[in-house]
Amino acid sequence: MAEQTRIVVVGGGAGGLELVTKLGRKLGGKGKTDVVLVDAKPTHIWKPLLHEVATGALDQSLDEVSYPAHARTHGYRYQLGALTGLDREARKIRLAPIHDEQGTQILAERELSYDYLVLALGSVSNDFGTPGVAEHCYFLDSTTQAETFRRALLNTFLRHSDGGPGHAGKLSIAIVGGGATGVELSAELLSATEMLSSYGYSKIDRQQLDVHLIEAAPRVLPALPERIGTSVARELENLGVTIHRETMITSADENGFLTKAGERIDADLTVWAAGVRGADILSELGLTTRPNNQIRVNETLVSVDDERIFAIGDCAACPMGEDKWVPPRAQSAHQMASTVYKNLRASMDGRALKPFKYRDFGSLISLAHFDAVGNLMRGAAGRSLLVEGKLAKLFYVSLYRMHQRAIHGAFKTALKAVVDGINNVLRPRLKLH
Ligand SMILES: Cc1cc2nc3c(=O)[nH]c(=O)nc-3n(C[C@H](O)[C@H](O)[C@H](O)COP(=O)(O)OP(=O)(O)OC[C@H]3O[C@@H](n4cnc5c(N)ncnc54)[C@H](O)[C@@H]3O)c2cc1C
């Protein structure tokens, strides 16, 4: 019997899960290819939803995908584990030991061999080593962090509602990073405040919540077209968000932030949602990386050091012209997964690999139930069409549906849309416990 080719994908996120689903469907179960997904977590949630998990607007238990259950019906295998090392000579990766909540070891450190390796580990926010940030700020890089923030948020609202000494009056939340995460979180916080007040959970209303959105660039959403940034900023300011433009944070403490200009921005809760960098492990694998730990790949998404290793999504540094890189976005991860699927098959068949061409289909920003704004790119010339309101919201929701379709198929995605509609009627609009 001919030997099996093993493809190991590390990271089951926006890119990795779509890739193993496609590989498993087309190649898995046929005996020739063994597709294995490794992820540090047992479940997947689409990362652009994390700001909704952080405010309770989305109950993650309703949307998360169990890797073992998904693997069983999609032709691939799943292994729980965090990548800690790579032996390129032996074509093996190393996975960290697994411990239970009490710290007792359940599984020892393990090795897993591969014929092809795809790294899809995503990214985390970059605090650029700013003093006090790691200790005092909340991050939204994982469901665990989003859930930790949600609990802190509920407790802070409860404490302020008591009206005890020092807790009466305003509640203040400061967010560093005026990108999509910071902007969308600001609006979700105002929406959650309205709902908490309507449930009688808290006496704080929207007028008593100060949201500070802090951005180092001259405008919010600096990576998106200016008219989207302008439109979003106007909407946020109308809602009562204070935007601090051209404001560099030099340190954080338990009471808020200190700016480069020497001003203080005091807050009850602080969130760091700025910068993008790969996990530290990526620069410890012996592969060429950028200073932000992203793995350098060539135009076919193969590592510049090893033709058996691919990288996709936020953890990949894929050149896009002079000193420009494919942006770290869900649509990039989705498109890269499609190209790597084709290139893996080409490589196994001894055919030439195809270059990756990033296509910007536009960007959409959701401001909770208040509004949505974005642009759609049309035609080869990339003409940009501004969309707002209900239409923008529809396109925003359809992005998630596209991801669901890639991992569940059209029928299950349609069923999920129906179930979501039913849950909107049956369940509270905010997760309160
Ligand atoms: C709050 C928020 C809102 C966003 N909104 C948008 C948006 O509106 N539009 C948009 O285009 N993009 C948005 N993004 C960015 C988008 O989520 C990412 O670009 C996209 O998820 C990247 O996909 P990925 O597959 O590279 O990584 P991810 O989706 O982050 O997946 C990485 C996976 O790797 C796993 N992993 C990490 N480390 C290890 C390890 N050592 N070993 C094993 N497994 C590991 C993780 O558990 C995870 O499952 C948003 C991001 C955030 C945080």
Tab-separated table of C-alpha atoms and ligand atoms in Angstrom:
chain	number	residue	atom	x	y	z
A	1	MET	CA	0.000	0.000	0.000
A	2	ALA	CA	1.288	3.483	-0.919
A	3	GLU	CA	2.317	5.658	2.035
A	4	GLN	CA	-0.082	8.309	3.302
A	5	THR	CA	0.825	11.980	2.960
A	6	ARG	CA	0.194	13.804	6.208
A	7	ILE	CA	-0.826	17.466	6.134
A	8	VAL	CA	-0.735	19.126	9.548
A	9	VAL	CA	-2.479	22.499	9.961
A	10	VAL	CA	-1.701	24.324	13.206
A	11	GLY	CA	-4.434	26.794	14.180
A	12	GLY	CA	-8.137	26.261	13.447
A	13	GLY	CA	-9.177	29.897	13.037
A	14	ALA	CA	-10.662	31.894	10.168
A	15	GLY	CA	-8.064	30.461	7.760
A	16	GLY	CA	-7.003	27.124	9.289
A	17	LEU	CA	-10.489	25.705	9.897
A	18	GLU	CA	-11.624	26.569	6.376
A	19	LEU	CA	-8.492	24.897	5.003
A	20	VAL	CA	-8.834	21.591	6.921
A	21	THR	CA	-12.552	21.469	6.064
A	22	LYS	CA	-11.766	21.699	2.349
A	23	LEU	CA	-8.822	19.290	2.562
A	24	GLY	CA	-10.834	16.838	4.652
A	25	ARG	CA	-13.842	16.954	2.314
A	26	LYS	CA	-11.794	16.469	-0.853
A	27	LEU	CA	-8.889	14.291	0.299
A	28	GLY	CA	-9.721	12.875	3.736
A	29	GLY	CA	-11.086	9.366	4.129
A	30	LYS	CA	-9.600	8.314	0.772
A	31	GLY	CA	-6.622	6.623	2.441
A	32	LYS	CA	-3.964	8.640	0.610
A	33	THR	CA	-3.957	11.783	2.714
A	34	ASP	CA	-4.113	12.173	6.485
A	35	VAL	CA	-5.302	15.693	7.384
A	36	VAL	CA	-4.664	16.740	10.992
A	37	LEU	CA	-5.745	19.975	12.686
A	38	VAL	CA	-3.884	21.028	15.824
A	39	ASP	CA	-5.317	23.816	17.978
A	40	ALA	CA	-4.527	24.969	21.487
A	41	LYS	CA	-8.286	25.200	22.187
A	42	PRO	CA	-11.061	22.577	21.800
A	43	THR	CA	-13.500	24.958	20.096
A	44	HIS	CA	-13.502	27.554	17.336
A	45	ILE	CA	-15.213	30.906	17.257
A	46	TRP	CA	-14.831	33.345	14.362
A	47	LYS	CA	-12.514	36.007	15.756
A	48	PRO	CA	-14.322	39.086	14.359
A	49	LEU	CA	-17.153	38.186	16.784
A	50	LEU	CA	-14.994	38.580	19.889
A	51	HIS	CA	-16.054	42.149	20.673
A	52	GLU	CA	-19.650	40.843	20.823
A	53	VAL	CA	-18.565	38.022	23.161
A	54	ALA	CA	-16.828	40.677	25.291
A	55	THR	CA	-20.058	42.607	25.893
A	56	GLY	CA	-22.374	39.571	26.040
A	57	ALA	CA	-24.156	40.544	22.793
A	58	LEU	CA	-23.158	37.084	21.575
A	59	ASP	CA	-23.359	33.947	23.696
A	60	GLN	CA	-20.267	32.081	22.526
A	61	SER	CA	-21.725	28.697	23.553
A	62	LEU	CA	-24.324	29.091	20.767
A	63	ASP	CA	-21.803	29.862	18.043
A	64	GLU	CA	-18.662	27.924	18.911
A	65	VAL	CA	-17.686	24.924	16.802
A	66	SER	CA	-16.364	21.824	18.563
A	67	TYR	CA	-13.242	20.703	16.684
A	68	PRO	CA	-13.552	16.958	17.518
A	69	ALA	CA	-17.208	16.864	16.416
A	70	HIS	CA	-16.506	18.910	13.264
A	71	ALA	CA	-13.472	16.743	12.396
A	72	ARG	CA	-15.530	13.537	12.665
A	73	THR	CA	-17.913	14.629	9.923
A	74	HIS	CA	-15.430	16.482	7.697
A	75	GLY	CA	-12.700	13.929	6.971
A	76	TYR	CA	-9.866	15.244	9.122
A	77	ARG	CA	-8.419	14.428	12.556
A	78	TYR	CA	-8.067	16.872	15.448
A	79	GLN	CA	-5.391	17.054	18.138
A	80	LEU	CA	-5.585	19.383	21.113
A	81	GLY	CA	-2.253	21.046	21.765
A	82	ALA	CA	-0.210	24.234	21.603
A	83	LEU	CA	2.709	24.357	19.187
A	84	THR	CA	6.005	24.768	21.054
A	85	GLY	CA	8.656	23.634	18.615
A	86	LEU	CA	9.631	22.565	15.100
A	87	ASP	CA	12.248	20.090	13.846
A	88	ARG	CA	12.487	20.765	10.108
A	89	GLU	CA	15.082	18.011	9.474
A	90	ALA	CA	12.839	15.319	10.961
A	91	ARG	CA	9.629	17.089	9.782
A	92	LYS	CA	8.117	17.046	13.232
A	93	ILE	CA	6.335	19.588	15.408
A	94	ARG	CA	6.314	19.586	19.216
A	95	LEU	CA	3.174	20.150	21.275
A	96	ALA	CA	3.100	21.380	24.868
A	97	PRO	CA	1.940	19.099	27.687
A	98	ILE	CA	-1.728	19.425	28.677
A	99	HIS	CA	-2.756	20.050	32.291
A	100	ASP	CA	-6.140	20.063	34.045
A	101	GLU	CA	-7.512	23.038	36.058
A	102	GLN	CA	-5.575	21.847	39.148
A	103	GLY	CA	-2.294	21.753	37.202
A	104	THR	CA	-2.084	17.942	37.043
A	105	GLN	CA	-0.565	16.735	33.783
A	106	ILE	CA	-3.028	14.899	31.538
A	107	LEU	CA	-0.852	14.502	28.459
A	108	ALA	CA	2.944	14.765	28.248
A	109	GLU	CA	4.771	16.795	25.606
A	110	ARG	CA	4.194	15.142	22.209
A	111	GLU	CA	5.622	15.140	18.707
A	112	LEU	CA	3.693	14.943	15.467
A	113	SER	CA	5.286	14.241	12.107
A	114	TYR	CA	4.205	15.909	8.879
A	115	ASP	CA	4.840	15.834	5.154
A	116	TYR	CA	3.371	19.330	4.766
A	117	LEU	CA	2.904	21.833	7.565
A	118	VAL	CA	0.588	24.847	7.439
A	119	LEU	CA	1.000	27.466	10.158
A	120	ALA	CA	-2.242	29.378	10.803
A	121	LEU	CA	-1.755	30.606	14.370
A	122	GLY	CA	-3.316	34.044	13.934
A	123	SER	CA	-2.065	37.065	15.863
A	124	VAL	CA	-2.364	38.933	19.139
A	125	SER	CA	-2.497	42.653	19.951
A	126	ASN	CA	0.826	44.436	20.223
A	127	ASP	CA	1.393	46.518	23.347
A	128	PHE	CA	4.902	47.430	22.078
A	129	GLY	CA	6.184	46.788	25.613
A	130	THR	CA	4.291	49.820	26.984
A	131	PRO	CA	4.757	49.754	30.793
A	132	GLY	CA	1.746	48.595	32.797
A	133	VAL	CA	-0.354	47.450	29.819
A	134	ALA	CA	0.124	43.678	30.270
A	135	GLU	CA	-0.730	43.949	34.002
A	136	HIS	CA	-3.665	46.382	33.912
A	137	CYS	CA	-5.421	46.140	30.542
A	138	TYR	CA	-7.893	43.665	29.148
A	139	PHE	CA	-7.198	42.156	25.725
A	140	LEU	CA	-9.641	40.644	23.210
A	141	ASP	CA	-7.372	38.184	21.429
A	142	SER	CA	-9.166	34.994	22.466
A	143	THR	CA	-12.557	33.835	23.746
A	144	THR	CA	-11.034	33.386	27.204
A	145	GLN	CA	-9.905	37.019	27.265
A	146	ALA	CA	-13.238	38.255	25.864
A	147	GLU	CA	-15.105	36.269	28.526
A	148	THR	CA	-12.805	37.606	31.283
A	149	PHE	CA	-13.580	41.154	30.132
A	150	ARG	CA	-17.340	40.421	30.025
A	151	ARG	CA	-17.301	39.273	33.660
A	152	ALA	CA	-15.297	42.312	34.735
A	153	LEU	CA	-17.730	44.546	32.835
A	154	LEU	CA	-20.790	43.049	34.559
A	155	ASN	CA	-19.111	43.335	37.979
A	156	THR	CA	-18.138	46.954	37.336
A	157	PHE	CA	-21.698	47.861	36.324
A	158	LEU	CA	-23.037	46.108	39.429
A	159	ARG	CA	-20.553	47.890	41.708
A	160	HIS	CA	-21.441	51.300	40.265
A	161	SER	CA	-25.167	50.608	40.472
A	162	ASP	CA	-24.860	50.189	44.208
A	163	GLY	CA	-24.062	53.880	44.408
A	164	GLY	CA	-21.678	53.271	47.339
A	165	PRO	CA	-18.870	55.697	48.229
A	166	GLY	CA	-16.755	56.480	45.189
A	167	HIS	CA	-19.042	54.490	42.903
A	168	ALA	CA	-21.866	56.900	42.245
A	169	GLY	CA	-22.063	58.830	39.000
A	170	LYS	CA	-20.130	58.068	35.860
A	171	LEU	CA	-18.462	54.888	34.778
A	172	SER	CA	-15.538	55.167	32.403
A	173	ILE	CA	-14.011	52.692	29.933
A	174	ALA	CA	-10.901	53.516	27.884
A	175	ILE	CA	-9.931	51.567	24.760
A	176	VAL	CA	-6.555	51.926	23.069
A	177	GLY	CA	-6.710	51.255	19.328
A	178	GLY	CA	-9.055	52.966	16.895
A	179	GLY	CA	-9.061	50.034	14.454
A	180	ALA	CA	-12.064	47.783	13.772
A	181	THR	CA	-11.883	46.105	17.203
A	182	GLY	CA	-11.775	49.339	19.230
A	183	VAL	CA	-14.432	51.066	17.141
A	184	GLU	CA	-16.860	48.127	17.199
A	185	LEU	CA	-16.279	47.532	20.913
A	186	SER	CA	-17.061	51.199	21.716
A	187	ALA	CA	-20.478	50.933	20.053
A	188	GLU	CA	-21.201	47.504	21.591
A	189	LEU	CA	-20.456	48.910	25.069
A	190	LEU	CA	-23.047	51.654	24.611
A	191	SER	CA	-25.574	49.135	23.349
A	192	ALA	CA	-24.855	46.761	26.284
A	193	THR	CA	-25.293	49.672	28.725
A	194	GLU	CA	-28.763	50.359	27.324
A	195	MET	CA	-29.713	46.713	27.700
A	196	LEU	CA	-28.270	46.257	31.208
A	197	SER	CA	-30.248	49.277	32.301
A	198	SER	CA	-33.452	47.979	30.643
A	199	TYR	CA	-33.060	44.605	32.413
A	200	GLY	CA	-32.735	46.477	35.725
A	201	TYR	CA	-29.253	44.955	36.143
A	202	SER	CA	-27.654	48.359	36.439
A	203	LYS	CA	-28.651	51.945	37.130
A	204	ILE	CA	-25.993	53.254	34.757
A	205	ASP	CA	-27.487	54.558	31.553
A	206	ARG	CA	-25.776	55.605	28.331
A	207	GLN	CA	-25.318	59.208	29.536
A	208	GLN	CA	-23.419	57.938	32.580
A	209	LEU	CA	-20.997	55.796	30.593
A	210	ASP	CA	-17.870	57.539	29.299
A	211	VAL	CA	-16.197	55.613	26.493
A	212	HIS	CA	-12.742	56.906	25.513
A	213	LEU	CA	-11.348	55.640	22.213
A	214	ILE	CA	-7.637	56.390	21.923
A	215	GLU	CA	-5.815	56.329	18.577
A	216	ALA	CA	-2.205	57.260	17.767
A	217	ALA	CA	-3.046	58.154	14.130
A	218	PRO	CA	-4.860	61.397	13.149
A	219	ARG	CA	-8.112	59.454	12.605
A	220	VAL	CA	-9.907	56.241	13.588
A	221	LEU	CA	-9.772	53.255	11.210
A	222	PRO	CA	-6.464	54.474	9.711
A	223	ALA	CA	-6.131	51.308	7.604
A	224	LEU	CA	-9.496	51.875	5.889
A	225	PRO	CA	-10.547	54.544	3.349
A	226	GLU	CA	-10.827	58.003	4.879
A	227	ARG	CA	-14.536	58.450	4.226
A	228	ILE	CA	-15.333	55.297	6.252
A	229	GLY	CA	-13.170	56.594	9.120
A	230	THR	CA	-14.854	60.013	8.958
A	231	SER	CA	-18.350	58.547	8.841
A	232	VAL	CA	-17.673	56.135	11.732
A	233	ALA	CA	-16.055	58.861	13.873
A	234	ARG	CA	-19.056	61.164	13.339
A	235	GLU	CA	-21.441	58.375	14.346
A	236	LEU	CA	-19.423	57.420	17.440
A	237	GLU	CA	-19.167	61.049	18.587
A	238	ASN	CA	-22.929	61.459	18.117
A	239	LEU	CA	-23.371	58.434	20.366
A	240	GLY	CA	-21.196	60.089	23.015
A	241	VAL	CA	-17.819	58.385	22.526
A	242	THR	CA	-14.807	60.628	23.188
A	243	ILE	CA	-12.194	60.075	20.482
A	244	HIS	CA	-8.599	60.966	21.364
A	245	ARG	CA	-6.745	61.367	18.049
A	246	GLU	CA	-2.937	61.528	17.689
A	247	THR	CA	-2.658	60.301	21.248
A	248	MET	CA	0.231	58.034	22.187
A	249	ILE	CA	-0.036	56.027	25.386
A	250	THR	CA	3.190	55.815	27.365
A	251	SER	CA	1.997	53.765	30.349
A	252	ALA	CA	-1.004	52.172	32.017
A	253	ASP	CA	-1.837	51.712	35.687
A	254	GLU	CA	-4.831	50.531	37.733
A	255	ASN	CA	-6.576	53.898	37.213
A	256	GLY	CA	-6.102	54.396	33.467
A	257	PHE	CA	-3.541	55.638	30.959
A	258	LEU	CA	-0.818	58.292	30.764
A	259	THR	CA	-0.315	59.932	27.363
A	260	LYS	CA	2.904	61.152	25.722
A	261	ALA	CA	1.623	64.730	26.158
A	262	GLY	CA	1.559	64.103	29.930
A	263	GLU	CA	-2.237	63.926	30.250
A	264	ARG	CA	-4.113	61.281	32.193
A	265	ILE	CA	-7.120	59.373	30.854
A	266	ASP	CA	-8.692	57.795	33.921
A	267	ALA	CA	-10.944	54.781	33.537
A	268	ASP	CA	-12.620	52.030	35.561
A	269	LEU	CA	-11.776	49.497	32.863
A	270	THR	CA	-9.010	49.666	30.274
A	271	VAL	CA	-8.765	47.657	27.046
A	272	TRP	CA	-5.754	47.311	24.739
A	273	ALA	CA	-6.894	46.647	21.174
A	274	ALA	CA	-3.994	48.113	19.179
A	275	GLY	CA	-1.270	46.619	17.004
A	276	VAL	CA	-0.882	43.176	15.484
A	277	ARG	CA	1.917	40.705	16.089
A	278	GLY	CA	2.420	36.984	15.771
A	279	ALA	CA	2.812	34.832	18.869
A	280	ASP	CA	6.388	34.683	20.233
A	281	ILE	CA	6.670	30.987	19.350
A	282	LEU	CA	6.687	31.909	15.641
A	283	SER	CA	10.106	33.538	15.908
A	284	GLU	CA	11.462	30.522	17.819
A	285	LEU	CA	10.823	27.964	15.055
A	286	GLY	CA	13.985	28.690	13.038
A	287	LEU	CA	11.989	30.306	10.196
A	288	THR	CA	12.548	33.831	8.867
A	289	THR	CA	10.113	36.257	10.483
A	290	ARG	CA	9.389	39.983	10.459
A	291	PRO	CA	10.092	41.965	13.667
A	292	ASN	CA	6.407	41.423	14.604
A	293	ASN	CA	6.942	37.604	14.465
A	294	GLN	CA	4.988	37.064	11.231
A	295	ILE	CA	6.485	34.262	9.122
A	296	ARG	CA	7.984	35.424	5.835
A	297	VAL	CA	6.409	33.598	2.921
A	298	ASN	CA	6.875	33.982	-0.824
A	299	GLU	CA	4.057	34.763	-3.266
A	300	THR	CA	2.894	31.116	-3.198
A	301	LEU	CA	2.499	31.303	0.623
A	302	VAL	CA	5.407	28.910	1.150
A	303	SER	CA	7.919	29.803	3.872
A	304	VAL	CA	11.001	31.464	2.362
A	305	ASP	CA	13.070	28.816	4.207
A	306	ASP	CA	11.233	25.554	3.604
A	307	GLU	CA	9.111	24.348	0.678
A	308	ARG	CA	7.190	21.946	2.931
A	309	ILE	CA	5.925	24.736	5.201
A	310	PHE	CA	3.120	27.165	4.349
A	311	ALA	CA	1.779	30.044	6.459
A	312	ILE	CA	-1.634	31.700	6.127
A	313	GLY	CA	-3.706	34.397	7.804
A	314	ASP	CA	-2.494	36.894	10.385
A	315	CYS	CA	0.700	34.928	11.160
A	316	ALA	CA	1.933	35.148	7.540
A	317	ALA	CA	3.958	38.029	6.110
A	318	CYS	CA	3.054	37.832	2.438
A	319	PRO	CA	4.580	40.550	0.237
A	320	MET	CA	2.217	42.758	-1.738
A	321	GLY	CA	4.513	45.098	-3.665
A	322	GLU	CA	7.287	47.312	-2.292
A	323	ASP	CA	7.404	47.139	1.516
A	324	LYS	CA	3.686	46.306	1.673
A	325	TRP	CA	2.125	43.220	3.165
A	326	VAL	CA	-1.214	41.484	2.807
A	327	PRO	CA	-3.323	42.986	5.635
A	328	PRO	CA	-4.217	40.830	8.667
A	329	ARG	CA	-7.931	40.416	8.035
A	330	ALA	CA	-10.495	37.645	7.939
A	331	GLN	CA	-10.891	37.959	4.166
A	332	SER	CA	-7.104	37.563	3.706
A	333	ALA	CA	-7.143	34.377	5.836
A	334	HIS	CA	-10.117	33.070	3.815
A	335	GLN	CA	-8.449	33.767	0.454
A	336	MET	CA	-5.087	32.364	1.609
A	337	ALA	CA	-6.795	29.129	2.733
A	338	SER	CA	-8.168	28.681	-0.816
A	339	THR	CA	-4.763	29.272	-2.433
A	340	VAL	CA	-2.922	26.945	-0.031
A	341	TYR	CA	-5.515	24.227	-0.644
A	342	LYS	CA	-4.753	24.431	-4.384
A	343	ASN	CA	-0.992	24.701	-3.828
A	344	LEU	CA	-0.898	21.698	-1.482
A	345	ARG	CA	-2.636	19.611	-4.136
A	346	ALA	CA	-0.311	20.974	-6.836
A	347	SER	CA	2.768	20.193	-4.740
A	348	MET	CA	1.562	16.633	-4.020
A	349	ASP	CA	0.926	16.118	-7.743
A	350	GLY	CA	4.302	17.625	-8.721
A	351	ARG	CA	2.704	20.626	-10.455
A	352	ALA	CA	3.841	24.270	-10.221
A	353	LEU	CA	2.367	26.349	-7.387
A	354	LYS	CA	0.143	29.373	-8.101
A	355	PRO	CA	0.935	32.829	-6.705
A	356	PHE	CA	-1.484	34.283	-4.139
A	357	LYS	CA	-3.319	37.402	-5.305
A	358	TYR	CA	-5.063	39.321	-2.533
A	359	ARG	CA	-8.372	40.868	-3.578
A	360	ASP	CA	-9.795	43.557	-1.341
A	361	PHE	CA	-13.576	43.142	-1.412
A	362	GLY	CA	-14.020	46.085	0.942
A	363	SER	CA	-14.475	46.543	4.685
A	364	LEU	CA	-17.495	46.691	6.903
A	365	ILE	CA	-17.783	48.129	10.381
A	366	SER	CA	-20.708	47.364	12.659
A	367	LEU	CA	-21.693	49.907	15.302
A	368	ALA	CA	-23.888	47.482	17.286
A	369	HIS	CA	-27.604	48.080	16.602
A	370	PHE	CA	-26.959	51.798	15.950
A	371	ASP	CA	-25.506	51.615	12.452
A	372	ALA	CA	-23.079	49.929	10.079
A	373	VAL	CA	-20.713	51.532	7.587
A	374	GLY	CA	-18.390	50.168	4.963
A	375	ASN	CA	-17.208	50.062	1.405
A	376	LEU	CA	-17.521	47.429	-1.283
A	377	MET	CA	-14.903	47.167	-3.992
A	378	ARG	CA	-16.245	46.791	-7.501
A	379	GLY	CA	-14.619	45.747	-10.758
A	380	ALA	CA	-10.978	45.174	-11.677
A	381	ALA	CA	-10.234	48.883	-11.162
A	382	GLY	CA	-11.298	48.449	-7.518
A	383	ARG	CA	-13.860	51.260	-7.434
A	384	SER	CA	-15.085	51.759	-3.902
A	385	LEU	CA	-18.798	52.027	-3.104
A	386	LEU	CA	-19.776	53.420	0.298
A	387	VAL	CA	-22.603	51.507	2.036
A	388	GLU	CA	-24.361	52.492	5.242
A	389	GLY	CA	-27.244	51.479	7.466
A	390	LYS	CA	-29.291	48.324	6.881
A	391	LEU	CA	-27.521	47.426	3.626
A	392	ALA	CA	-24.104	47.635	5.298
A	393	LYS	CA	-25.426	45.536	8.206
A	394	LEU	CA	-26.667	42.909	5.759
A	395	PHE	CA	-23.243	42.662	4.099
A	396	TYR	CA	-21.578	42.594	7.544
A	397	VAL	CA	-23.700	39.619	8.652
A	398	SER	CA	-23.149	37.886	5.310
A	399	LEU	CA	-19.366	37.840	5.952
A	400	TYR	CA	-19.925	35.541	8.927
A	401	ARG	CA	-22.430	33.484	6.968
A	402	MET	CA	-19.759	32.992	4.275
A	403	HIS	CA	-17.365	31.649	6.889
A	404	GLN	CA	-20.091	29.374	8.262
A	405	ARG	CA	-20.817	28.157	4.746
A	406	ALA	CA	-17.139	27.314	4.228
A	407	ILE	CA	-17.045	25.168	7.366
A	408	HIS	CA	-20.620	23.795	7.593
A	409	GLY	CA	-21.932	23.854	4.007
A	410	ALA	CA	-24.937	25.756	2.632
A	411	PHE	CA	-27.697	23.636	4.224
A	412	LYS	CA	-26.402	23.802	7.819
A	413	THR	CA	-25.657	27.522	7.426
A	414	ALA	CA	-29.260	28.126	6.380
A	415	LEU	CA	-30.443	26.102	9.408
A	416	LYS	CA	-28.168	28.132	11.674
A	417	ALA	CA	-29.615	31.367	10.295
A	418	VAL	CA	-33.111	30.110	11.168
A	419	VAL	CA	-32.000	29.057	14.676
A	420	ASP	CA	-30.378	32.485	15.206
A	421	GLY	CA	-33.686	34.107	14.228
A	422	ILE	CA	-35.570	31.920	16.731
A	423	ASN	CA	-33.024	32.623	19.483
A	424	ASN	CA	-33.451	36.363	18.894
A	425	VAL	CA	-37.072	35.915	19.946
A	426	LEU	CA	-36.588	33.359	22.736
A	427	ARG	CA	-33.357	34.406	24.471
A	428	PRO	CA	-32.327	37.619	26.226
A	429	ARG	CA	-30.406	39.920	23.882
A	430	LEU	CA	-27.502	40.064	26.304
A	431	LYS	CA	-25.714	37.233	28.115
A	432	LEU	CA	-26.065	38.209	31.767
A	433	HIS	CA	-24.506	35.262	33.653
B	1	LIG	C1	-12.494	41.811	17.980
B	1	LIG	C2	-11.989	41.605	16.574
B	1	LIG	C3	-12.740	42.068	15.499
B	1	LIG	C4	-12.295	41.854	14.190
B	1	LIG	N1	-13.061	42.300	13.167
B	1	LIG	C5	-12.679	42.044	11.893
B	1	LIG	C6	-13.496	42.453	10.807
B	1	LIG	O1	-14.549	43.061	10.994
B	1	LIG	N2	-13.069	42.154	9.533
B	1	LIG	C7	-11.903	41.461	9.291
B	1	LIG	O2	-11.576	41.197	8.121
B	1	LIG	N3	-11.104	41.076	10.308
B	1	LIG	C8	-11.456	41.347	11.602
B	1	LIG	N4	-10.650	40.957	12.635
B	1	LIG	C9	-9.391	40.268	12.306
B	1	LIG	C10	-9.658	38.787	11.995
B	1	LIG	O3	-10.340	38.222	13.082
B	1	LIG	C11	-8.345	38.060	11.753
B	1	LIG	O4	-7.661	38.694	10.702
B	1	LIG	C12	-8.575	36.588	11.383
B	1	LIG	O5	-9.288	35.914	12.401
B	1	LIG	C13	-7.239	35.894	11.152
B	1	LIG	O6	-7.465	34.544	10.895
B	1	LIG	P1	-6.338	33.476	11.224
B	1	LIG	O7	-6.834	32.166	10.704
B	1	LIG	O8	-5.027	33.956	10.760
B	1	LIG	O9	-6.240	33.434	12.822
B	1	LIG	P2	-7.337	33.233	13.928
B	1	LIG	O10	-8.700	33.302	13.380
B	1	LIG	O11	-6.976	34.171	15.029
B	1	LIG	O12	-7.065	31.726	14.422
B	1	LIG	C14	-5.847	31.349	15.033
B	1	LIG	C15	-6.030	29.968	15.668
B	1	LIG	O13	-4.753	29.494	16.101
B	1	LIG	C16	-4.869	28.912	17.390
B	1	LIG	N5	-3.551	28.994	18.040
B	1	LIG	C17	-2.913	30.118	18.442
B	1	LIG	N6	-1.713	29.796	18.972
B	1	LIG	C18	-1.584	28.449	18.875
B	1	LIG	C19	-0.557	27.516	19.235
B	1	LIG	N7	0.622	27.894	19.790
B	1	LIG	N8	-0.759	26.195	18.996
B	1	LIG	C20	-1.934	25.763	18.429
B	1	LIG	N9	-2.933	26.602	18.079
B	1	LIG	C21	-2.762	27.932	18.286
B	1	LIG	C22	-5.964	29.724	18.069
B	1	LIG	O14	-6.558	28.973	19.141
B	1	LIG	C23	-6.930	29.988	16.913
B	1	LIG	O15	-7.903	28.973	16.814
B	1	LIG	C24	-11.064	41.176	13.955
B	1	LIG	C25	-10.300	40.723	15.043
B	1	LIG	C26	-10.747	40.941	16.330
B	1	LIG	C27	-9.906	40.445	17.484
